[in-house]
Coordinates of C-alpha atoms (C1' of nucleotides) in Angstrom, one line a residue:
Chain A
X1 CA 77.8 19.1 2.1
X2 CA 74.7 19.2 -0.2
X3 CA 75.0 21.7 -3.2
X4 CA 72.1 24.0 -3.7
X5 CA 71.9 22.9 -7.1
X6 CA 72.4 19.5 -6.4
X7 CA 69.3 16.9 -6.9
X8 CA 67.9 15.8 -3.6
X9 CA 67.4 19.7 -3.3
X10 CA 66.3 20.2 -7.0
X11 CA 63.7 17.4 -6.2
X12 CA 62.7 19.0 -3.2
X13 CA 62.0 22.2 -4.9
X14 CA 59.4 20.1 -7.2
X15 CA 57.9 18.4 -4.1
X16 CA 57.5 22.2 -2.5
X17 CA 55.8 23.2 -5.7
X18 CA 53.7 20.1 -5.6
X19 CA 52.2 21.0 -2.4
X20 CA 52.0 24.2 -3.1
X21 CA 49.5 23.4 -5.6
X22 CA 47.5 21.1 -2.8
X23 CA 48.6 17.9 -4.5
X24 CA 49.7 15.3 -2.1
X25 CA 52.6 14.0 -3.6
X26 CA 52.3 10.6 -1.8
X27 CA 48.7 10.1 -1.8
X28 CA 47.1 6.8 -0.3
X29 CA 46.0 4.8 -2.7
X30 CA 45.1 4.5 -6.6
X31 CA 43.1 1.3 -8.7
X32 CA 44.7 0.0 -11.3
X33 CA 42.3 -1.3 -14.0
X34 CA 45.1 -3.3 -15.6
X35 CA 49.2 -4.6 -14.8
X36 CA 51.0 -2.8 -18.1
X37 CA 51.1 -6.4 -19.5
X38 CA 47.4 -7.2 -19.2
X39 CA 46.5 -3.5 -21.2
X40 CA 49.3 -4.7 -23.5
X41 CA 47.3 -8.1 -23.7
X42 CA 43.9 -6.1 -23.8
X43 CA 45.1 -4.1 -26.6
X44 CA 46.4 -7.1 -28.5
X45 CA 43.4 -8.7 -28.4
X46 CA 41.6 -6.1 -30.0
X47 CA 39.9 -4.6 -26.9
X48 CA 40.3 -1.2 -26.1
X49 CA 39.0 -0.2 -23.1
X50 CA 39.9 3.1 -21.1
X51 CA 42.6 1.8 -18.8
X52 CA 44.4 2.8 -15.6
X53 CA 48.0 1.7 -14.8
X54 CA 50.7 2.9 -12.7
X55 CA 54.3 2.0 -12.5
X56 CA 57.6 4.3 -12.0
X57 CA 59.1 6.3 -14.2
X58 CA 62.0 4.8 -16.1
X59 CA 62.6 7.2 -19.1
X60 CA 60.9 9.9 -20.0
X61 CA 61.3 11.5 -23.7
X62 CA 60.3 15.3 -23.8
X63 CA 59.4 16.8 -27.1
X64 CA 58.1 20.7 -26.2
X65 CA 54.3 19.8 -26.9
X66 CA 54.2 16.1 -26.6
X67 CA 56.4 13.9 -24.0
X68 CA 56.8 10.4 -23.9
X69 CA 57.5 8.5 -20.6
X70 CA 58.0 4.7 -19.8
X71 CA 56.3 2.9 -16.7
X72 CA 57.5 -0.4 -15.3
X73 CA 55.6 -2.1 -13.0
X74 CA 55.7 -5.8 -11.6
X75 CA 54.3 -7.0 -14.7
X76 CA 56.8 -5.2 -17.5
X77 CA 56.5 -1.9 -18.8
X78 CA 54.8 0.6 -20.8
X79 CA 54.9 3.9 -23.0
X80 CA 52.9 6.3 -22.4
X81 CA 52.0 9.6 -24.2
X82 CA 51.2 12.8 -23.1
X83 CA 50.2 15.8 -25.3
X84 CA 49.5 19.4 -24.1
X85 CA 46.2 19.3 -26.2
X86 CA 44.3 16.2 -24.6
X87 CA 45.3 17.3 -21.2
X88 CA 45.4 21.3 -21.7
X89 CA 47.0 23.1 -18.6
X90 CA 47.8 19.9 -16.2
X91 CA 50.2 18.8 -19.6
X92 CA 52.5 21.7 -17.4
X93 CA 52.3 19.5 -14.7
X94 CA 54.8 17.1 -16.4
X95 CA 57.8 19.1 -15.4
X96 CA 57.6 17.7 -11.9
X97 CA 57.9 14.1 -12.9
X98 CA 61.4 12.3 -12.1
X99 CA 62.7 9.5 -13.5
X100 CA 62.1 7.2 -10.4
X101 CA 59.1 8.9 -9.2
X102 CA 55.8 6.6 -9.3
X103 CA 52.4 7.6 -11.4
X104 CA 49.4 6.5 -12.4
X105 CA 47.7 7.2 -15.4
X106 CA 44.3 6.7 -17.5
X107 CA 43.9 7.0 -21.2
X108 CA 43.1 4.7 -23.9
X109 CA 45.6 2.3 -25.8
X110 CA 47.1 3.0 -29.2
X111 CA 49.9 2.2 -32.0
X112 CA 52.2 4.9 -32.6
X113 CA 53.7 4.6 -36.0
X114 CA 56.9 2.6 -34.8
X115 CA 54.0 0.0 -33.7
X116 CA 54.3 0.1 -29.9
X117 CA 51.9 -0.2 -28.0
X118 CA 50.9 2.9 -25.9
X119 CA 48.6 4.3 -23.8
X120 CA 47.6 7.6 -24.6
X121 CA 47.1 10.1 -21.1
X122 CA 44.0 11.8 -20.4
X123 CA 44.4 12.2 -16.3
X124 CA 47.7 11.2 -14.8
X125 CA 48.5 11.4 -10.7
X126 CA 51.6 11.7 -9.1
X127 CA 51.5 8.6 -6.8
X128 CA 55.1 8.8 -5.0
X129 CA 57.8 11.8 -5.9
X130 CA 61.3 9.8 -5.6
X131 CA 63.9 12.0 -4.4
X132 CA 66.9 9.9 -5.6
X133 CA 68.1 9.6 -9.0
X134 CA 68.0 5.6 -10.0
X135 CA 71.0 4.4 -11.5
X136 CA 72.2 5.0 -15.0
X137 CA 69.5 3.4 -17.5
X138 CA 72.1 1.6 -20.1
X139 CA 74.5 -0.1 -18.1
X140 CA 71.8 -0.2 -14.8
X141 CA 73.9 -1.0 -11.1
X142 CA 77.1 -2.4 -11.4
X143 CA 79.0 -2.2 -8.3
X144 CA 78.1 -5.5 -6.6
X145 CA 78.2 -4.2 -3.0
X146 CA 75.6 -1.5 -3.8
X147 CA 73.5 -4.0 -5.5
X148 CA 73.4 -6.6 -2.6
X149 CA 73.4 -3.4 0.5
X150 CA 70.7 -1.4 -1.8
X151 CA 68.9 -4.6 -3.7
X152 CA 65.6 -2.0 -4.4
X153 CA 67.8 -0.7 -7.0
X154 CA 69.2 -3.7 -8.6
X155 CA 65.6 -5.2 -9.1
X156 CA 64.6 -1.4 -10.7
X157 CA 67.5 -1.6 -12.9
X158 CA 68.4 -4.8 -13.9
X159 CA 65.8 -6.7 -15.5
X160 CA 67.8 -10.1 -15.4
X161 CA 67.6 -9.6 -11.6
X162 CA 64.3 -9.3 -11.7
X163 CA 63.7 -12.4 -13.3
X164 CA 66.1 -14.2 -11.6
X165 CA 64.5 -13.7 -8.4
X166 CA 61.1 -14.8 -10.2
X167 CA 62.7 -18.2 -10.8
X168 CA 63.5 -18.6 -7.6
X169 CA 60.0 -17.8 -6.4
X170 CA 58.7 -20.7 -8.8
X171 CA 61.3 -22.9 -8.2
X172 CA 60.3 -23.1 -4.4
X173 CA 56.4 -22.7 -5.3
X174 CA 56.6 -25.8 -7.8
X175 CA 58.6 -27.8 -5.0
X176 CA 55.6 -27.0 -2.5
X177 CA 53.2 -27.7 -5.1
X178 CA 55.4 -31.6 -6.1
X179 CA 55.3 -32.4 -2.3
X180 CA 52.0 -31.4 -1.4
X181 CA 50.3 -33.2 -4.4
X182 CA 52.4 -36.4 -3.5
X183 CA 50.6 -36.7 0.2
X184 CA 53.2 -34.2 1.7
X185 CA 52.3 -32.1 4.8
X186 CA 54.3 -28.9 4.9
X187 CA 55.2 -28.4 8.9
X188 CA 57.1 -25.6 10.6
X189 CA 58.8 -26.4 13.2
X190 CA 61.4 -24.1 15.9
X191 CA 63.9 -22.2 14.7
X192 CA 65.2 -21.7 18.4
X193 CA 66.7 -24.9 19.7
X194 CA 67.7 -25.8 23.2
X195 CA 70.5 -28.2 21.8
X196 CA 72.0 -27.5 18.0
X197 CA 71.7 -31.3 16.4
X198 CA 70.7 -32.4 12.8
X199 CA 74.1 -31.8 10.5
X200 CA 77.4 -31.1 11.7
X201 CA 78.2 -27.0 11.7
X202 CA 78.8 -24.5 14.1
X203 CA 75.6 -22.7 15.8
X204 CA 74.6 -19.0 16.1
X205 CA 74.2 -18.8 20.0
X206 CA 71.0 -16.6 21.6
X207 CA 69.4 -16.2 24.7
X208 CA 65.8 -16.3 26.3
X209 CA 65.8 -13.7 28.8
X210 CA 62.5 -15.1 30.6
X211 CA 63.8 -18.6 30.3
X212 CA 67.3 -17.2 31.3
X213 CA 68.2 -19.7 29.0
X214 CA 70.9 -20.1 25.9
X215 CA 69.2 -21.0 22.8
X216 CA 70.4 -22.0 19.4
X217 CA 69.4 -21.1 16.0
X218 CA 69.1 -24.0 13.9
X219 CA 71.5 -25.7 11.9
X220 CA 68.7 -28.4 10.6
X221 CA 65.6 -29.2 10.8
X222 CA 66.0 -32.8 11.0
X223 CA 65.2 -34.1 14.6
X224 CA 62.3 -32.1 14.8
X225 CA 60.6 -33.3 11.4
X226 CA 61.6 -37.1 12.3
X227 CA 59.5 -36.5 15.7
X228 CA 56.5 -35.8 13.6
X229 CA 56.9 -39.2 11.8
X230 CA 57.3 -40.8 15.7
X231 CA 53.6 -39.0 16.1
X232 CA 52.3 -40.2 12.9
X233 CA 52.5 -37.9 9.9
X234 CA 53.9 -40.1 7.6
X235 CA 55.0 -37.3 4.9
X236 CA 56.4 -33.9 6.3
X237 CA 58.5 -31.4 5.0
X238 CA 59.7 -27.8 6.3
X239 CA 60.8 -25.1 3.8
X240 CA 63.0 -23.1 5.8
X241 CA 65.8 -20.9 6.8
X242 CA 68.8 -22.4 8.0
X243 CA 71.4 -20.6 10.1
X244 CA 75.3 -22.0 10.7
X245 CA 77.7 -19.8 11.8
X246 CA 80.5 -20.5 9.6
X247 CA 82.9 -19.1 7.0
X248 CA 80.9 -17.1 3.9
X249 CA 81.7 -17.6 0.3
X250 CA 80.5 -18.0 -3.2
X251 CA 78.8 -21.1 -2.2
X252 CA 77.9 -20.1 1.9
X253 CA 75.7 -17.6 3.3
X254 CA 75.3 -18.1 7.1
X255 CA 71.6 -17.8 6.9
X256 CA 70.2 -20.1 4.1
X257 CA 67.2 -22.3 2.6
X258 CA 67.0 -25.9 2.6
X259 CA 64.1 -28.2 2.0
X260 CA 63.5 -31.3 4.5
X261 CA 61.8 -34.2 3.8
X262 CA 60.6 -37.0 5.6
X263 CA 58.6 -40.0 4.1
X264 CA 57.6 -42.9 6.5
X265 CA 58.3 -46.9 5.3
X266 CA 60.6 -45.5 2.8
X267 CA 64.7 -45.6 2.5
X268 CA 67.2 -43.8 0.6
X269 CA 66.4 -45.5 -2.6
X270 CA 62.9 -44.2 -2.8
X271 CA 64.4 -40.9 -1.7
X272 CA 66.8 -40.9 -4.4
X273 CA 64.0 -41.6 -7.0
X274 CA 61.9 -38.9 -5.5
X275 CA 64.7 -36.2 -5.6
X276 CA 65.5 -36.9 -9.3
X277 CA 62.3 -37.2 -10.0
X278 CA 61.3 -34.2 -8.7
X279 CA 64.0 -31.6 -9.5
X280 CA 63.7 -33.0 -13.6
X281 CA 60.0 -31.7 -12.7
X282 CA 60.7 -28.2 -11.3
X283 CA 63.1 -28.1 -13.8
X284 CA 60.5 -28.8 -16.6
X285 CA 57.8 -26.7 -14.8
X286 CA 60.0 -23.2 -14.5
X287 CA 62.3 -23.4 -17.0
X288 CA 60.8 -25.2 -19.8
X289 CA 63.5 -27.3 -19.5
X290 CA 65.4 -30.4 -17.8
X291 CA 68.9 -29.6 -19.2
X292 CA 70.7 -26.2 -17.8
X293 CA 73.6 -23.7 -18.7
X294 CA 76.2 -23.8 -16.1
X295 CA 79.3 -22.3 -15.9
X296 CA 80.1 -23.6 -19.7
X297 CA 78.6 -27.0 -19.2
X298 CA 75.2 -28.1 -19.9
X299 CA 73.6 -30.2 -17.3
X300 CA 70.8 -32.2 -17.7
X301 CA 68.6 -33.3 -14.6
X302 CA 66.4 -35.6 -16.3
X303 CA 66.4 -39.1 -14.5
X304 CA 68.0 -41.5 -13.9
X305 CA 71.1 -39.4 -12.6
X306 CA 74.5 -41.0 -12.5
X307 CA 74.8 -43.4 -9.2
X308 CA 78.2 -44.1 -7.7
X309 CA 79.7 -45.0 -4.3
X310 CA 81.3 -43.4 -2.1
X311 CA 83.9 -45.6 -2.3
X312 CA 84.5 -46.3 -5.7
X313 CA 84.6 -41.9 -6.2
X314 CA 87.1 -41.9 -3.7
X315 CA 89.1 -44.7 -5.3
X316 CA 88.8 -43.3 -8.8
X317 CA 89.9 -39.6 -7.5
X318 CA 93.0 -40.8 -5.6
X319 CA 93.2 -44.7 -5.1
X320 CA 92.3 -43.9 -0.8
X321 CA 89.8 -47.1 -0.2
X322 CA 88.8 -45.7 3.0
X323 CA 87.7 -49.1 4.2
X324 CA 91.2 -50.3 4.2
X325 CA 92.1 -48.0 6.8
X326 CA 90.2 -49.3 9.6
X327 CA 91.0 -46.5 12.3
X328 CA 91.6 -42.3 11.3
X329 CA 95.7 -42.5 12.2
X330 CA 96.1 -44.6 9.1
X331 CA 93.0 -42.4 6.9
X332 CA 94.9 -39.2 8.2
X333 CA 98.2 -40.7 7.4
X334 CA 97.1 -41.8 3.6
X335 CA 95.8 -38.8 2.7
X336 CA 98.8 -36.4 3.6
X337 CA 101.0 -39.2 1.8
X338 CA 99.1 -37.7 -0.5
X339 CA 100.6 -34.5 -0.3
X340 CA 96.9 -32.7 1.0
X341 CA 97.3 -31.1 4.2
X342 CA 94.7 -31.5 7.0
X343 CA 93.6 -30.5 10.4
X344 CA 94.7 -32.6 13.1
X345 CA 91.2 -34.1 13.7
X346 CA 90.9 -37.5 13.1
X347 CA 87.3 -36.9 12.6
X348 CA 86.1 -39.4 10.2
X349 CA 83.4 -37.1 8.8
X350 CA 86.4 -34.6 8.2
X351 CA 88.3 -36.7 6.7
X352 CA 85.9 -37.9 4.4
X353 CA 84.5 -34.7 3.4
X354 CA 88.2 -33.8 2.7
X355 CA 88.3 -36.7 0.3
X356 CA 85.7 -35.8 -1.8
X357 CA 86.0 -32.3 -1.8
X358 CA 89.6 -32.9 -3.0
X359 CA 89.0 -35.5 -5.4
X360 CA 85.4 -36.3 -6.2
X361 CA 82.7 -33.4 -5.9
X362 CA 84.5 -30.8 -8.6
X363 CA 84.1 -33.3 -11.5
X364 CA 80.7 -34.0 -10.3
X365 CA 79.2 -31.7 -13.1
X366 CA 76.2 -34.0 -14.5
X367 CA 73.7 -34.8 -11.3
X368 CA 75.2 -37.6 -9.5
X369 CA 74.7 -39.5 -6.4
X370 CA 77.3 -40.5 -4.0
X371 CA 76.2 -43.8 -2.1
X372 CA 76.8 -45.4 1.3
X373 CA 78.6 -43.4 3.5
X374 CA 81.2 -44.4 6.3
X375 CA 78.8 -45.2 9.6
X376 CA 80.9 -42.7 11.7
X377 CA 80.3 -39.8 10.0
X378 CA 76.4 -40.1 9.8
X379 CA 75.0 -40.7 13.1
X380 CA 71.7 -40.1 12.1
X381 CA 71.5 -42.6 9.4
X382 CA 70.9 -46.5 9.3
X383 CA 73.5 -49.0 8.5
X384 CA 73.8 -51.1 5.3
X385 CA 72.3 -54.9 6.1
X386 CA 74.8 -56.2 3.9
X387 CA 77.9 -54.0 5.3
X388 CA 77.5 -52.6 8.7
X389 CA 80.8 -50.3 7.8
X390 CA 78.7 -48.1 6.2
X391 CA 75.2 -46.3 5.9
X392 CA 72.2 -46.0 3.8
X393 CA 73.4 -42.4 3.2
X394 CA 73.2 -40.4 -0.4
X395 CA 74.3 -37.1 -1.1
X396 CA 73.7 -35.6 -4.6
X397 CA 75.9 -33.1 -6.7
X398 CA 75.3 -31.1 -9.9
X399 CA 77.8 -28.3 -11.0
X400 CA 80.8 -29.3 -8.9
X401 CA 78.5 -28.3 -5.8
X402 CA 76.8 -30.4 -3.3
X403 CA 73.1 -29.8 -3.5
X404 CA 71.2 -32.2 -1.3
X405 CA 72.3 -35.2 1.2
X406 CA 69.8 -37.9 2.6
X407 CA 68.9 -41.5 4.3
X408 CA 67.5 -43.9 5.3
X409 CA 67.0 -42.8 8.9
X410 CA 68.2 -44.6 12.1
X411 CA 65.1 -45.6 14.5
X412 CA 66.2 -48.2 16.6
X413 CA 66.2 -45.6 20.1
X414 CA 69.6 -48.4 21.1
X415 CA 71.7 -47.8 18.4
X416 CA 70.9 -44.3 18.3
X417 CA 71.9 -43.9 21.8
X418 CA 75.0 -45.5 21.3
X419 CA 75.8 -43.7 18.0
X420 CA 75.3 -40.2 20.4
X421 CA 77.6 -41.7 22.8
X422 CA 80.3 -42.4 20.4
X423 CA 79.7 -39.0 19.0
X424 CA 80.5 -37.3 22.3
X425 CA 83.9 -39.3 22.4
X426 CA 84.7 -37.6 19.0
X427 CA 84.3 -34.5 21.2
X428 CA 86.0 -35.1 24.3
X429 CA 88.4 -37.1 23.0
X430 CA 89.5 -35.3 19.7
X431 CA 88.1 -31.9 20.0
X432 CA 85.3 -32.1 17.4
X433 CA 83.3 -29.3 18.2
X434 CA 80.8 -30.2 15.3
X435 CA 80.2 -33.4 16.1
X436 CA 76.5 -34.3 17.0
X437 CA 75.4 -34.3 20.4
X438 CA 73.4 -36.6 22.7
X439 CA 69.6 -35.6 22.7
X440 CA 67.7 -37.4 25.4
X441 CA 64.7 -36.4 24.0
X442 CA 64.7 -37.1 20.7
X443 CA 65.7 -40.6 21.7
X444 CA 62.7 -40.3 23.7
X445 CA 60.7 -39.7 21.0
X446 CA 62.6 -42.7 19.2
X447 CA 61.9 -45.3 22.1
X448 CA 58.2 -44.7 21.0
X449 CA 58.8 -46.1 17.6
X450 CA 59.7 -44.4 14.5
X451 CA 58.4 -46.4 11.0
X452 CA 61.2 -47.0 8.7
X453 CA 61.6 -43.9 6.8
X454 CA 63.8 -41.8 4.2
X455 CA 65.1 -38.4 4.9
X456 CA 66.0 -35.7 2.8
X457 CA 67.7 -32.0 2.9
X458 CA 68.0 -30.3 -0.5
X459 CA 69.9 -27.3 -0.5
X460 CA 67.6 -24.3 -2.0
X461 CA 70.2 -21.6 -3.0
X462 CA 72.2 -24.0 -4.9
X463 CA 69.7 -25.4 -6.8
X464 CA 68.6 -22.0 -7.5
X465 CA 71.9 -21.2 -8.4
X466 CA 71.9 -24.1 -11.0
X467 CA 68.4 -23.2 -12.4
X468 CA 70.1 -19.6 -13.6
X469 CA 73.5 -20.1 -13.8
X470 CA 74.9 -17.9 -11.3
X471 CA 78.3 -19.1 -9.7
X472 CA 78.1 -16.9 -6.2
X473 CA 75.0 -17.5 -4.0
X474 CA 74.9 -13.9 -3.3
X475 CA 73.6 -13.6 -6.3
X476 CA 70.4 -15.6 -5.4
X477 CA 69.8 -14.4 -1.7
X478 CA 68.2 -10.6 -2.3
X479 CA 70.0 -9.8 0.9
X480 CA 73.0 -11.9 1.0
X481 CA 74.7 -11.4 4.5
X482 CA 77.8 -8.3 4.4
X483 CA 79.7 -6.8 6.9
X484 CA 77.7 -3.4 8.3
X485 CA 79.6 -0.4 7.3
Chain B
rG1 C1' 91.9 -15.5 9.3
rG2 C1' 96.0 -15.4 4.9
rG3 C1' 97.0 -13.8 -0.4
rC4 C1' 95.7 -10.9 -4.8
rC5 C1' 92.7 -7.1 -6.8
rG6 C1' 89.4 -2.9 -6.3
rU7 C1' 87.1 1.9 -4.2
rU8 C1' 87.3 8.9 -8.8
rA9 C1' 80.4 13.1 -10.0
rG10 C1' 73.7 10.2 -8.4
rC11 C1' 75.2 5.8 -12.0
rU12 C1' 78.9 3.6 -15.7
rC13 C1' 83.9 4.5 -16.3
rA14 C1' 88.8 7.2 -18.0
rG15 C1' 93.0 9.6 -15.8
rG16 C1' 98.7 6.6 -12.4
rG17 C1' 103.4 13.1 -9.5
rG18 C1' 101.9 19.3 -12.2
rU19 C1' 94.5 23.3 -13.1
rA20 C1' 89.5 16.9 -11.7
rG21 C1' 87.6 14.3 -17.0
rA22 C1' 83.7 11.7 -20.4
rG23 C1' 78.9 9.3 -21.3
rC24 C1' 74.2 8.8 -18.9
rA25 C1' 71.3 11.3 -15.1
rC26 C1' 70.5 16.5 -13.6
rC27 C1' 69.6 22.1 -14.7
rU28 C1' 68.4 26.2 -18.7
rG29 C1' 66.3 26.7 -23.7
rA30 C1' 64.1 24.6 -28.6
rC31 C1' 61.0 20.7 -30.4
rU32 C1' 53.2 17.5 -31.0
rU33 C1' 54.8 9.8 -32.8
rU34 C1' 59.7 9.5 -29.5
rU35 C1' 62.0 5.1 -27.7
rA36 C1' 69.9 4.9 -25.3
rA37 C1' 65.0 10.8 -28.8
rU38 C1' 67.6 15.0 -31.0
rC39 C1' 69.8 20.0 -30.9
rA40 C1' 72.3 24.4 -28.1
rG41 C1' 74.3 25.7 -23.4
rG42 C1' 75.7 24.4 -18.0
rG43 C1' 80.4 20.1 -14.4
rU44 C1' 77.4 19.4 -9.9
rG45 C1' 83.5 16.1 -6.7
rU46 C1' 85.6 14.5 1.1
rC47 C1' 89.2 11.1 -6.1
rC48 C1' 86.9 5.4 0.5
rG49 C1' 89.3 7.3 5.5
rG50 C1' 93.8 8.6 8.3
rG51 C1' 99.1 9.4 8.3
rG52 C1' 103.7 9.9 5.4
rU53 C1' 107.2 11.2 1.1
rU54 C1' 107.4 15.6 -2.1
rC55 C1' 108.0 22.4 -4.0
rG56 C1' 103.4 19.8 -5.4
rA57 C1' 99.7 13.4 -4.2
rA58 C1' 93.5 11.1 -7.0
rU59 C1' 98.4 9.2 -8.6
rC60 C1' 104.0 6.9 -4.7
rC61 C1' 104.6 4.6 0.6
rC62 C1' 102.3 3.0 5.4
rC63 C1' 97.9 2.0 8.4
rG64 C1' 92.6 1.3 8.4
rA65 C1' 87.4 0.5 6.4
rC66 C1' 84.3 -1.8 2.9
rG67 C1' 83.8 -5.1 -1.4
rG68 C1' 85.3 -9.0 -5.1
rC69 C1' 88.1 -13.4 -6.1
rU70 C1' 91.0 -17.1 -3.9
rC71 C1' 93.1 -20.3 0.0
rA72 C1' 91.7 -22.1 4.8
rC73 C1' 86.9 -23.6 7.2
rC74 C1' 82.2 -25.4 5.9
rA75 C1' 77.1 -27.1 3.2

RNA sequence: GGGCCGUUAGCUCAGGGGUAGAGCACCUGACUUUUAAUCAGGGUGUCCGGGGUUCGAAUCCCCGACGGCUCACCA
């Protein structure tokens, strides 16, 4: 029950008064002259012109005759002041400005004695009245579940937000920027796919009511991209959301962001050089720095990053060489000797993953790549010459966390076929519901020839999540995915 | 999905069987260089929801909702 006194109503009052006075409290349009941080710039350098910001209201200092009120906008914030004898009767007009309400306002810069710059009013508007009172201006929003449900008010009242969210915008822009000055083409390709394929997760299941058809949203963008390399762009990449409908935690959302790259007559080496290469970059480029604060360590992507196997990681972290165990009984059996419990899968790629996210990835602090992956669970990958065991596969971790995975892609249409096949026997004959499924198509597409060519998928979120040392990805999504209430 | 923790005013938080509290915000008044403005006054509430125990429940018990962490799953 809403109190009389209570201060949607109090706020409505003022909006009544407002119009009452045939001002349009939420008028269409005003022109800025200047962002508060270009007057503040102006000002600085000695120019001062009669500017017009605008901004909301985020304190407001009331001293009878003369009031002082800070604007924020995008740019940062400014003070203003207002005295009853510049602006005469309208100076009354104060009294219906909120904290939280928008205005614009002209005047001319100045010092006040404590040295700040401010803009002294001579015409202010009321641009938008706010009838809800932000939250509290010293500690700002706290309670996490309001701050992810109502983000608007976290970004108003938490300035590390804010900023936060600005490195993620540069991060992604100075990725774009890397690719697309190395020959890159940026591509977009379907986020509805008739058959889920590319990495090994659950779907999110839709349908196509004219098609009467069942459509899935992707969990990769992988076979798409590498059918663009069949038809001759020989550097693509997609930016894009990801969807895998699968458990959420401080390092999942369901929906996420992952960059794909494919370069053609490359292999996983070149990748790797490229990936290294290019995060030291972005790291350089938005942070002024290649070494990072995270979670108490300090890591440092400048290149070369550390390169181990696969095998030797696994060795190191619990003595399992998985090569000795030439079929998943005896893999299965060694690591419950172990005393780790596991499914009853005999997935290889299970298996494997349960290996080194046992044993390997949480010391994997300083960037580091894994190398050359069992054949079995990459079935989009080429084989070693030297071993054919294993694949031309890297995945790279910084912070404990897996952050991208690539390789030197398969493109003989044969062995690709048969790798499919033996993909659907994991299926039928073990009950692996993630394991990759036979796409006529895109062997189509192979059977016209693919170049040899290295693949990449870089996980976004994390690497944001590294760039500002946040431990929860929720913290780096501005809408992370929560229950409806 | 399991375990642990949390949910009290618009916000940040105290209170843990006996009249619902503080700071900020808000309202009234004073104040023409303040900046967490200051000063004087005002408490505005479904104590997450439902049930139970009790003379009496925000507080104890049970069920549920939502969130956080964690385990499982995954990337």
């Amino acid at each position: 029950m809403a109190r009389i006194d209570d201060i949607i109503h109090q706020r409505l009052e003022k909006l009544h008064r407002i119009r009452q006075q045939d001002i349009d409290p939420y008028p269409h349009r005003y022109h800025r002259s200047h962002t508060t941080k270009e007057a503040i710039a102006l000002f600085e350098r000695g120019e001062n012109a009669q500017v017009s910001l605008a901004g909301r209201i985020t304190a407001s200092r009331l001293m009878g005759k003369a009031t002082f009120i800070d604007i924020r906008d995008s740019s940062g914030k400014i003070q203003v002041y207002f005295r009853s004898d510049h602006l005469g009767e309208k100076y009354e007009f104060l009294r219906e400005f909120d904290i939280g309400d928008i205005i614009g306002v002209s005047g001319n810069l100045f010092k006040t004695h404590t040295e700040e710059i401010t803009l002294g009013a001579t015409d202010f508007t009321m641009l938008s009245k706010s009838l809800q009172s932000l939250p509290e201006k010293w500690h700002g929003l706290v309670d996490v579940e309001k701050r992810y449900r109502q983000r608007y008010l976290d970004l108003i009242s938490n300035e590390e937000v804010r900023q936060l969210f600005l490195v993620r915008s540069r991060t992604i822009a100075h990725i774009r920027r890397y690719l697309d000055e190395r020959g890159f083409i940026e591509v977009e390709t379907p986020v509805l796919h008739p058959i889920p394929g590319g990495a090994r997760a659950r779907p999110f299941i839709t349908h196509h009511h004219a098609l009467d058809q069942d459509l899935y949203l992707r969990i990769a963008t992988e076979l798409y991209l590498k059918r663009l390399i069949v038809g001759g762009l020989d550097k693509v990449y997609e930016i894009g959301r990801i969807f895998r409908n699968e458990g959420i935690s401080i390092k999942h959302n369901p929906e996420f962001t992952m960059l794909e790259s494919y370069e053609a007559y490359a292999d996983y080496n070149d990748v790797m050089k490229m990936l290294e290469e290019m995060i030291s970059h972005v790291a350089q480029e938005v942070l002024g720095t290649t070494k990072v604060s995270f979670a108490g360590d300090t890591i440092d992507f400048s290149p070369p990053w550390q390169r181990i196997t696969l095998r030797e990681a696994i060795k190191e972290g619990c003595g399992i060489d998985f090569l000795e165990h030439t079929n998943a009984y005896s893999l299965r059996d060694a690591i419950r000797q172990l005393g780790i419990e596991t499914e009853e899968t005999l997935s290889p790629a299970y298996l494997t993953d349960k290996l080194v996210s046992t044993f390997v990835e949480p010391g994997l602090i300083q960037p580091t790549f894994l190398l050359d992956y069992p054949v079995e669970t990459s079935p989009l990958a080429k084989r070693k010459p030297e071993d054919k065991r294993l694949v031309e596969r890297f995945e790279a971790f910084a912070g404990g966390m897996e952050i991208a995975n690539a390789f030197t892609e398969l493109n003989d249409p044969e062995e690709q076929k048969n790798r499919f096949i033996s993909q659907e026997d994991w299926r039928t004959k073990f009950g692996d519901e993630e394991a990759e499924r036979y796409q006529a198509d895109f062997i189509l597409a192979l059977e016209h020839g693919m170049p040899p060519t290295g693949g990449l998928g870089l996980g976004i979120d994390r690497l944001v999540m590294l760039f500002t040392n946040q431990q929860s990805i929720r913290e780096v999504i501005l809408f992370p995915q929560l229950r409806t209430k």
